[in-house]
Short mmCIF file of C-alpha atoms in Angstrom, two decimals:
data_model
loop_
_atom_site.label_atom_id
_atom_site.label_comp_id
_atom_site.label_asym_id
_atom_site.label_seq_id
_atom_site.Cartn_x
_atom_site.Cartn_y
_atom_site.Cartn_z
CA UNK A 215 95.56 100.67 88.07
CA UNK A 216 96.10 98.90 84.67
CA UNK A 217 96.30 101.00 81.90
CA UNK A 218 95.56 100.78 78.32
CA UNK A 219 98.21 101.00 75.22
CA UNK A 220 96.11 102.17 72.37
CA UNK A 221 97.78 102.02 68.63
CA UNK A 222 96.18 104.23 65.79
CA UNK A 223 97.54 103.57 62.39
CA UNK A 224 94.87 104.97 60.34
CA UNK A 225 93.81 108.85 59.72
CA UNK A 226 92.19 110.53 62.47
CA UNK A 227 91.16 113.61 64.59
CA UNK A 228 91.63 113.26 68.26
CA UNK A 229 89.97 115.21 70.84
CA UNK A 230 89.07 116.06 74.25
CA UNK A 231 85.58 116.08 75.14
CA UNK A 232 84.12 114.84 78.59
CA UNK A 233 87.11 113.98 80.05
CA UNK A 234 87.77 111.32 77.08
CA UNK A 235 89.66 110.79 74.17
CA UNK A 236 87.40 111.30 71.16
CA UNK A 237 88.62 109.42 67.99
CA UNK A 238 86.95 110.69 64.96
CA UNK A 239 86.82 110.05 61.24
CA UNK A 240 88.34 113.63 60.07
CA UNK A 241 86.56 113.61 56.75
CA UNK A 242 83.26 113.19 58.08
CA UNK A 243 83.92 113.72 62.09
CA UNK A 244 81.96 110.49 62.97
CA UNK A 245 82.83 109.23 66.09
CA UNK A 246 85.02 105.44 65.68
CA UNK A 247 85.92 105.58 69.46
CA UNK A 248 86.19 106.76 72.96
CA UNK A 249 88.63 106.28 75.76
CA UNK A 250 88.49 107.62 79.14
CA UNK A 251 92.22 109.43 79.42
CA UNK A 252 92.70 108.21 83.14
CA UNK A 253 92.83 104.78 81.73
CA UNK A 254 95.70 105.74 78.86
CA UNK A 255 98.71 104.73 79.50
CA UNK A 256 100.52 104.87 76.40
CA UNK A 257 99.09 106.11 72.74
CA UNK A 258 100.89 105.27 69.79
CA UNK A 259 99.91 107.30 66.78
CA UNK A 260 101.61 106.01 64.05
CA UNK A 261 100.22 108.43 60.59
CA UNK A 262 100.55 111.20 58.76
CA UNK A 263 96.84 111.99 59.14
CA UNK A 264 96.60 111.97 62.79
CA UNK A 265 95.72 115.45 64.37
CA UNK A 266 95.57 116.08 67.97
CA UNK A 267 94.23 118.78 70.09
CA UNK A 268 96.30 120.92 72.70
CA UNK A 269 93.42 120.12 74.76
CA UNK A 270 93.56 116.30 74.65
CA UNK A 271 97.95 116.99 74.96
CA UNK A 272 97.79 118.65 78.29
CA UNK A 273 94.76 116.85 79.65
CA UNK A 274 97.18 113.54 78.92
CA UNK A 275 100.29 115.31 80.23
CA UNK A 276 98.35 115.86 83.57
CA UNK A 277 97.41 111.98 83.44
CA UNK A 278 101.29 111.12 82.62
CA UNK A 279 100.23 109.44 79.29
CA UNK A 280 103.24 108.74 77.09
CA UNK A 281 102.26 109.74 73.63
CA UNK A 282 104.76 108.05 71.15
CA UNK A 283 105.08 109.18 67.49
CA UNK A 284 106.69 106.71 65.00
CA UNK A 285 108.30 107.93 61.75
CA UNK A 286 107.60 106.55 57.47
CA UNK A 287 108.92 103.50 58.29
CA UNK A 288 106.47 102.61 61.21
CA UNK A 289 108.92 102.78 64.12
CA UNK A 290 109.00 104.90 67.39
CA UNK A 291 110.53 108.80 66.68
CA UNK A 292 109.83 110.26 69.68
CA UNK A 293 107.72 110.43 72.75
CA UNK A 294 106.37 113.07 74.94
CA UNK A 295 106.32 112.93 78.33
CA UNK A 296 105.53 115.45 81.27
CA UNK A 297 107.87 117.33 82.78
CA UNK A 298 107.12 117.15 86.15
CA UNK A 299 105.40 113.71 87.33
CA UNK A 300 105.80 114.00 91.18
CA UNK A 301 105.18 116.98 93.77
CA UNK A 302 108.87 115.99 95.38
CA UNK A 303 110.31 116.34 92.09
CA UNK A 304 113.49 118.24 93.23
CA UNK A 305 114.10 116.84 96.18
CA UNK A 306 114.13 113.08 94.53
CA UNK A 307 116.26 115.02 91.80
CA UNK A 308 119.25 116.04 94.66
CA UNK A 309 118.91 112.49 96.19
CA UNK A 310 119.64 110.95 92.44
CA UNK A 311 122.13 112.98 92.38
CA UNK A 312 123.83 112.49 95.29
CA UNK A 313 123.90 108.64 94.76
CA UNK A 314 127.54 107.56 94.98
CA UNK A 315 129.54 105.09 92.34
CA UNK A 316 130.01 102.45 94.62
CA UNK A 317 126.23 102.19 95.10
CA UNK A 318 125.73 102.36 91.57
CA UNK A 319 127.75 100.07 90.05
CA UNK A 320 126.16 97.86 93.39
CA UNK A 321 123.12 98.93 91.43
CA UNK A 322 124.10 97.85 87.96
CA UNK A 323 125.66 94.91 89.26
CA UNK A 324 121.82 93.67 90.47
CA UNK A 325 120.22 94.55 86.77
CA UNK A 326 122.98 93.09 85.17
CA UNK A 327 121.98 89.29 87.09
CA UNK A 328 118.44 90.05 86.89
CA UNK A 329 118.99 90.50 82.91
CA UNK A 330 120.64 87.22 82.00
CA UNK A 331 118.07 85.34 84.49
CA UNK A 332 115.55 86.44 82.18
CA UNK A 333 117.50 85.78 79.28
CA UNK A 334 117.85 82.40 80.92
CA UNK A 335 114.53 81.71 81.24
CA UNK A 336 113.71 82.70 77.25
CA UNK A 337 115.57 79.87 75.91
CA UNK A 338 114.43 77.64 79.13
CA UNK A 339 110.93 78.56 77.95
CA UNK A 340 111.81 78.02 74.28
CA UNK A 341 113.58 74.69 74.83
CA UNK A 342 117.03 76.56 73.60
CA UNK A 343 120.75 75.97 75.44
CA UNK A 344 121.08 77.86 78.29
CA UNK A 345 123.35 76.56 80.70
CA UNK A 346 126.43 78.36 80.16
CA UNK A 347 123.82 81.41 80.87
CA UNK A 348 124.12 79.79 85.20
CA UNK A 349 128.14 80.78 84.84
CA UNK A 350 127.67 83.97 83.23
CA UNK A 351 124.98 85.37 86.39
CA UNK A 352 127.13 84.01 88.87
CA UNK A 353 130.29 85.73 87.70
CA UNK A 354 129.00 89.21 87.08
CA UNK A 355 131.07 91.45 89.34
CA UNK A 356 130.17 95.35 90.77
CA UNK A 357 129.79 97.63 87.80
CA UNK A 358 129.73 94.17 86.01
CA UNK A 359 133.72 95.04 85.00
CA UNK A 360 134.26 92.05 83.33
CA UNK A 361 131.11 92.50 80.98
CA UNK A 362 129.03 89.70 81.26
CA UNK A 363 126.45 90.88 80.20
CA UNK A 364 128.42 91.49 76.80
CA UNK A 365 129.50 87.70 76.91
CA UNK A 366 126.06 86.47 78.02
CA UNK A 367 124.71 88.40 74.71
CA UNK A 368 126.87 86.45 72.42
CA UNK A 369 125.45 83.12 73.57
CA UNK A 370 122.22 84.68 74.18
CA UNK A 371 121.55 85.57 70.71
CA UNK A 372 122.89 83.02 68.97
CA UNK A 373 120.91 80.41 71.05
CA UNK A 374 117.63 82.19 70.64
CA UNK A 375 117.68 82.76 66.77
CA UNK A 376 120.72 81.24 64.76
CA UNK A 377 124.31 80.99 65.05
CA UNK A 378 125.12 83.69 62.92
CA UNK A 379 122.64 86.27 64.02
CA UNK A 380 123.66 89.79 64.65
CA UNK A 381 121.74 91.47 66.75
CA UNK A 382 122.15 95.30 65.82
CA UNK A 383 120.07 98.46 65.45
CA UNK A 384 120.12 98.85 61.80
CA UNK A 385 120.72 95.02 60.99
CA UNK A 386 118.91 92.38 59.56
CA UNK A 387 115.07 90.68 59.73
CA UNK A 388 114.46 89.86 62.81
CA UNK A 389 116.28 92.30 64.31
CA UNK A 390 113.31 95.16 63.08
CA UNK A 391 110.75 93.02 65.71
CA UNK A 392 113.18 93.27 68.72
CA UNK A 393 113.96 97.36 68.20
CA UNK A 394 110.21 98.04 67.93
CA UNK A 395 109.32 96.26 71.16
CA UNK A 396 112.09 97.63 72.67
CA UNK A 397 111.31 101.28 71.80
CA UNK A 398 107.84 100.74 73.27
CA UNK A 399 109.67 99.18 76.25
CA UNK A 400 112.22 102.42 76.98
CA UNK A 401 108.47 104.84 76.51
CA UNK A 402 106.69 102.45 79.49
CA UNK A 403 110.16 103.01 81.37
CA UNK A 404 110.71 106.68 80.78
CA UNK A 405 106.89 107.30 81.92
CA UNK A 406 107.39 105.64 85.08
CA UNK A 407 110.57 107.60 85.78
CA UNK A 408 108.96 110.64 85.69
CA UNK A 409 105.88 109.50 86.83
CA UNK A 410 108.41 108.68 90.58
CA UNK A 411 110.35 112.19 90.24
CA UNK A 412 113.21 111.07 88.95
CA UNK A 413 115.05 112.66 85.87
CA UNK A 414 115.66 110.03 82.65
CA UNK A 415 118.63 111.71 81.67
CA UNK A 416 120.91 110.65 84.37
CA UNK A 417 121.30 106.60 84.61
CA UNK A 418 122.89 104.28 86.94
CA UNK A 419 125.26 102.93 84.24
CA UNK A 420 124.83 104.25 80.96
CA UNK A 421 126.22 107.85 80.08
CA UNK A 422 125.68 109.50 77.24
CA UNK A 423 125.08 113.34 75.88
CA UNK A 424 123.27 112.75 73.56
CA UNK A 425 120.76 110.20 74.83
CA UNK A 426 118.19 111.82 77.03
CA UNK A 427 116.58 108.91 78.68
CA UNK A 428 119.75 107.11 80.10
CA UNK A 429 118.25 105.80 83.33
CA UNK A 430 115.22 104.61 81.45
CA UNK A 431 118.17 101.92 79.44
CA UNK A 432 119.41 101.06 82.65
CA UNK A 433 116.30 100.08 84.08
CA UNK A 434 114.62 98.48 81.05
CA UNK A 435 117.40 95.81 80.56
CA UNK A 436 115.80 93.14 82.98
CA UNK A 437 112.82 93.65 81.49
CA UNK A 438 113.77 93.27 77.20
CA UNK A 439 113.56 89.39 77.87
CA UNK A 440 109.98 90.09 78.02
CA UNK A 441 109.92 91.47 74.39
CA UNK A 442 112.06 88.75 73.35
CA UNK A 443 109.65 86.57 74.35
CA UNK A 444 106.56 88.36 72.76
CA UNK A 445 109.37 89.00 69.71
CA UNK A 446 110.04 85.04 69.51
CA UNK A 447 105.85 84.04 70.01
CA UNK A 448 104.60 86.34 66.91
CA UNK A 449 108.03 84.78 64.72
CA UNK A 450 106.67 80.67 65.47
CA UNK A 451 103.65 81.81 63.94
CA UNK A 452 104.41 84.16 61.16
CA UNK A 453 107.52 82.87 60.54
CA UNK A 454 107.85 84.60 56.67
CA UNK A 455 106.67 88.09 57.55
CA UNK A 456 108.99 90.80 57.99
CA UNK A 457 106.95 93.24 57.96
CA UNK A 458 105.96 95.75 61.09
CA UNK A 459 102.31 94.97 60.01
CA UNK A 460 99.31 96.39 62.82
CA UNK A 461 98.98 92.90 63.96
CA UNK A 462 102.16 92.42 64.72
CA UNK A 463 102.19 96.04 66.65
CA UNK A 464 99.08 95.08 68.57
CA UNK A 465 100.96 91.73 69.60
CA UNK A 466 103.66 94.00 71.06
CA UNK A 467 101.98 96.52 72.94
CA UNK A 468 100.27 93.80 75.37
CA UNK A 469 103.51 94.10 76.65
CA UNK A 470 102.58 97.11 78.91
CA UNK A 471 99.90 94.32 80.52
CA UNK A 472 101.96 90.88 80.41
CA UNK A 473 102.05 89.55 84.12
CA UNK A 474 105.57 89.33 85.84
CA UNK A 475 106.60 88.33 89.06
CA UNK A 476 108.19 91.10 91.20
CA UNK A 477 108.62 90.92 95.17
CA UNK A 478 106.53 87.51 95.15
CA UNK A 479 103.64 89.20 93.58
CA UNK A 480 102.39 89.28 89.86
CA UNK A 481 101.66 92.27 88.34
CA UNK A 482 100.80 93.58 85.23
CA UNK A 483 104.35 94.52 83.52
CA UNK A 484 103.34 98.79 83.44
CA UNK A 485 102.58 98.48 87.56
CA UNK A 486 106.10 96.44 87.77
CA UNK A 487 107.78 99.04 86.02
CA UNK A 488 106.61 101.82 88.74
CA UNK A 489 107.86 99.05 91.78
CA UNK A 490 111.11 99.00 89.96
CA UNK A 491 111.54 102.96 89.77
CA UNK A 492 110.12 103.48 93.27
CA UNK A 493 112.51 100.63 94.63
CA UNK A 494 115.59 103.33 92.96
CA UNK A 495 114.36 106.02 94.40
CA UNK A 496 114.13 104.19 98.02
CA UNK A 497 118.19 102.76 97.35
CA UNK A 498 118.93 106.09 96.07
CA UNK A 499 118.21 107.58 99.89
CA UNK A 500 119.27 104.76 101.76
CA UNK A 501 115.95 102.92 102.87
CA UNK A 502 116.61 99.90 100.21
CA UNK A 503 119.77 98.04 99.50
CA UNK A 504 118.54 95.57 96.18
CA UNK A 505 116.04 97.43 93.42
CA UNK A 506 112.90 95.45 92.77
CA UNK A 507 113.09 93.62 89.40
CA UNK A 508 111.01 91.02 87.66
CA UNK A 509 111.23 87.18 87.37
CA UNK A 510 110.19 85.71 84.07
CA UNK A 511 107.88 82.53 85.02
#
């Protein structure tokens, strides 16, 4: 089912009534809007004067809705997910824990190959220099031991933005636009991981004792170029803007319903992410050898 992504950037009181999220003015208690909880996939809260009832939180957790909370910089600061999203949770975690290192290295190779392919397609769509990306993709080894991901990234960002651009978490503009988009994407992937019954903390490549979402950081890699393309489209029409305004956030939240090609079918990105995570689990059990990843078309 295609779910909705809702952004709330004004003072509001959110409560549950008749299986719906009611959005009320906190002062007058007049209703501003209403959304069925079953239609929600992602809820972003971006104001310190938003109050949310516990009954609504419980209902959203039961429906696998990811709730994102933004900080005073209006950047995603945390997310809320249900602890258990699948009836076979313990069995699935057991299969995940038993995955061998050779298997994980092959899965990471597939991941990087797809990421570079989609990055190349972004450059093609924008009419930018892309030819070296073909060679980088062909030279990805098991576990990406030659770091083709990093080498390809150097070319990609130079010809996506500018020759002197540095892609950094706290870098100069337009880094903030990409950071925001990746935070939203990470939340979508984490939601699908929990819903599939896997542990987000246990990655196939990323390992960091301070990171509770290593697996989400792995699986989102081939999806990053979809965010990049959305950001570039925004920058082309708003070249002077450096602010993460409401219009930009609404633009980025479209990512959940953007069409992608996966397994030779066109699906909304949020549905495609679930397909990717499900295929990963089947790789753990030996039912599949390849992760289903999206094609940027």
